[in-house]
mmCIF file of C-alpha atoms in Angstrom:
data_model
loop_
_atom_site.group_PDB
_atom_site.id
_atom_site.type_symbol
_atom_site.label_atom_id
_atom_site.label_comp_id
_atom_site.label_asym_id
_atom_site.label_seq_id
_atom_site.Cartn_x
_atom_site.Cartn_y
_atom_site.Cartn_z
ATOM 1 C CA UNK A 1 1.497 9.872 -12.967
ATOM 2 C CA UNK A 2 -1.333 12.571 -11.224
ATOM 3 C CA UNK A 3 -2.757 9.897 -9.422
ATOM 4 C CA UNK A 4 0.157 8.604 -7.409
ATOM 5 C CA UNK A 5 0.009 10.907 -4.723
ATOM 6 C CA UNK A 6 -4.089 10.167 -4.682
ATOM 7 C CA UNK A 7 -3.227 6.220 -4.476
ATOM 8 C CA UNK A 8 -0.700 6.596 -1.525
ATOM 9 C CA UNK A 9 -2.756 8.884 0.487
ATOM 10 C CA UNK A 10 -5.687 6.696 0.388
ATOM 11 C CA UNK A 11 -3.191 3.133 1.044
ATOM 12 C CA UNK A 12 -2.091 5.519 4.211
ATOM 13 C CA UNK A 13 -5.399 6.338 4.669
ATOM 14 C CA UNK A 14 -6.075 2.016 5.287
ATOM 15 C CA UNK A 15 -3.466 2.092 7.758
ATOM 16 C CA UNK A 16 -4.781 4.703 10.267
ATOM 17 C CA UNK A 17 -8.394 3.528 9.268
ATOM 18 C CA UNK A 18 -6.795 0.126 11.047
ATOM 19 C CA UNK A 19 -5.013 2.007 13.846
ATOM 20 C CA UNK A 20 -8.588 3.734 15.175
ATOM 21 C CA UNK A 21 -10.297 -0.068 14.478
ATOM 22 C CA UNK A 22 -7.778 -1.283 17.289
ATOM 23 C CA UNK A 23 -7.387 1.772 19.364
ATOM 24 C CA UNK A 24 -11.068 1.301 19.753
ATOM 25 C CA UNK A 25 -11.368 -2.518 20.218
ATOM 26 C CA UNK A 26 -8.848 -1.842 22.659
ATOM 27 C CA UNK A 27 -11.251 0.539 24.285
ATOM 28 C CA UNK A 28 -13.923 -2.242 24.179
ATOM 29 C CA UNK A 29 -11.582 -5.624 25.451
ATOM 30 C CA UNK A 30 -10.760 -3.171 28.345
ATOM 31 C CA UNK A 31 -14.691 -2.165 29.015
ATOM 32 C CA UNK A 32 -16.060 -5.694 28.672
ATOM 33 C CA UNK A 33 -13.155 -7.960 30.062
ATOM 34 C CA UNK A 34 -11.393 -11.137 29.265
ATOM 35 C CA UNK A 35 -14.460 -12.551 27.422
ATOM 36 C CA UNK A 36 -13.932 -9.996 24.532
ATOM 37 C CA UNK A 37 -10.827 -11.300 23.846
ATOM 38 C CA UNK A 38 -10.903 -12.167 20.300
ATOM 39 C CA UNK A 39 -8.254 -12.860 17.632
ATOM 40 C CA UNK A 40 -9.806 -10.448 15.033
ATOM 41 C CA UNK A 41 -6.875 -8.412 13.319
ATOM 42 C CA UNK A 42 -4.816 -11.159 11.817
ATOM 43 C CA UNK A 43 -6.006 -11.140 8.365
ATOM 44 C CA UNK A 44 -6.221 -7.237 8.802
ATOM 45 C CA UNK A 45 -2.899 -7.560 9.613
ATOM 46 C CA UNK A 46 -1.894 -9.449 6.497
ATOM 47 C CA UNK A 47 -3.622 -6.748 4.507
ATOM 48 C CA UNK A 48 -1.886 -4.295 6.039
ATOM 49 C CA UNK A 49 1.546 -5.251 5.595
ATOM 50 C CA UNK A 50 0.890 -5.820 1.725
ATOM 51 C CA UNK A 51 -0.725 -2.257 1.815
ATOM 52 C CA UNK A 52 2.575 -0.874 2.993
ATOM 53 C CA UNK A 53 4.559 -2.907 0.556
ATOM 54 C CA UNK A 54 2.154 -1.575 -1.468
ATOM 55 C CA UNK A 55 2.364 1.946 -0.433
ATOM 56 C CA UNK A 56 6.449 1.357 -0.954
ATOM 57 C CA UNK A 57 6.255 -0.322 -4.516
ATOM 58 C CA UNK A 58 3.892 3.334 -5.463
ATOM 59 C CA UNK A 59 6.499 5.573 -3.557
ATOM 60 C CA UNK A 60 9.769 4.561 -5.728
ATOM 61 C CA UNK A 61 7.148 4.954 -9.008
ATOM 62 C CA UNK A 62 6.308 8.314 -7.226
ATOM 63 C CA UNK A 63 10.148 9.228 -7.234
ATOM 64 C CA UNK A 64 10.958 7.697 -10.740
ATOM 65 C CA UNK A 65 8.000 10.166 -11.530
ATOM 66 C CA UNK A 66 9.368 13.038 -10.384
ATOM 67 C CA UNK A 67 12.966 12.161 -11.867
ATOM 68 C CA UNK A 68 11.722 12.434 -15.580
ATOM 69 C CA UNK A 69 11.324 16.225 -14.460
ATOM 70 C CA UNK A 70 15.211 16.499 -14.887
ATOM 71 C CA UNK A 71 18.008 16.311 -17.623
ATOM 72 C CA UNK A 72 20.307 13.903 -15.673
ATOM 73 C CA UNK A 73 23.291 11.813 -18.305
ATOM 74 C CA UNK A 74 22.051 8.262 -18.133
ATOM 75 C CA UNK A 75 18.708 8.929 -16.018
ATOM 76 C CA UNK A 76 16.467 8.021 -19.383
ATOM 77 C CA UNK A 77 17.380 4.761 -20.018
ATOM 78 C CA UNK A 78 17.044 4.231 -16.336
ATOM 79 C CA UNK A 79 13.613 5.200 -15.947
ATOM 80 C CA UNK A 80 12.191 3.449 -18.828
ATOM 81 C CA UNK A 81 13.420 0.658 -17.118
ATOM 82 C CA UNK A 82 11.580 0.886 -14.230
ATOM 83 C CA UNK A 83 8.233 1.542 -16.118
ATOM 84 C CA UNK A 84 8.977 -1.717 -17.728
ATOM 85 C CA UNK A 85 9.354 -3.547 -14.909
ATOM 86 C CA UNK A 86 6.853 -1.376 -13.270
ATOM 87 C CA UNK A 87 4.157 -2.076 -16.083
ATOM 88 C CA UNK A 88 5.006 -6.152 -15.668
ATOM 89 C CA UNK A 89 4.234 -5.888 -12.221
ATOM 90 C CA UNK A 90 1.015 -4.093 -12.917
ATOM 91 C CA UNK A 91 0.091 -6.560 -15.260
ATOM 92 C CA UNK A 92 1.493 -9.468 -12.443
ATOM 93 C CA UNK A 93 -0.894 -8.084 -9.860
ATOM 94 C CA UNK A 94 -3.681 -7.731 -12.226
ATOM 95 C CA UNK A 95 -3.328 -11.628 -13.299
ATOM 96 C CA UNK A 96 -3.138 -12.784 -9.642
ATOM 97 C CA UNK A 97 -6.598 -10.511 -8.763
ATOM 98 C CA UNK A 98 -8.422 -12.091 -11.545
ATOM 99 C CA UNK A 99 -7.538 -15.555 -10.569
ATOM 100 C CA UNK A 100 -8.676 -15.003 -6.845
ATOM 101 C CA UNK A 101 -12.669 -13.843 -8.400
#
């Protein structure tokens, strides 16, 4: 609901958090030379990518949102749903998290 727009600010937030990490290891490699070549960003790059499936998955909830604002024939049963299938994933995501502790 209220907090979507909070959520996908701070997921886009994480992205440009890891553009400035590599604009500035960049800035370092090309200071220090060959020897600072390291192979650092992959798993930052995995994360990443699932942030901006993330960041997808939250923007079509965002617009499902905003469509209960409007009297459209059919559009109800639509919406509910995606909350159901919305509200499985949720509970998906939460399983997987717990197993990884």
């Amino acid at each position: 609901g209220a907090r979507l727009p909070q959520l996908l600010e701070n997921l886009r937030i994480c992205l440009r958090l890891k553009d400035a990490y590599l604009q500035q290891y960049g800035m370092c490699k090309n200071l220090l030379g060959p020897q600072f070549d390291l192979q650092i960003f992959g798993k930052f790059e995995l994360f990443c990518k699932r942030l901006q499936k993330l960041i997808d998955v939250f923007g079509k909830a965002q617009q499902f949102n905003d469509l209960t604002n409007y009297s459209i024939n059919g559009l109800e049963s639509l919406v509910t749903r995606f909350w159901g299938i919305f509200d499985e994933l949720k509970h998906k995501v939460t399983l997987a998290i717990m197993s990884c502790r």
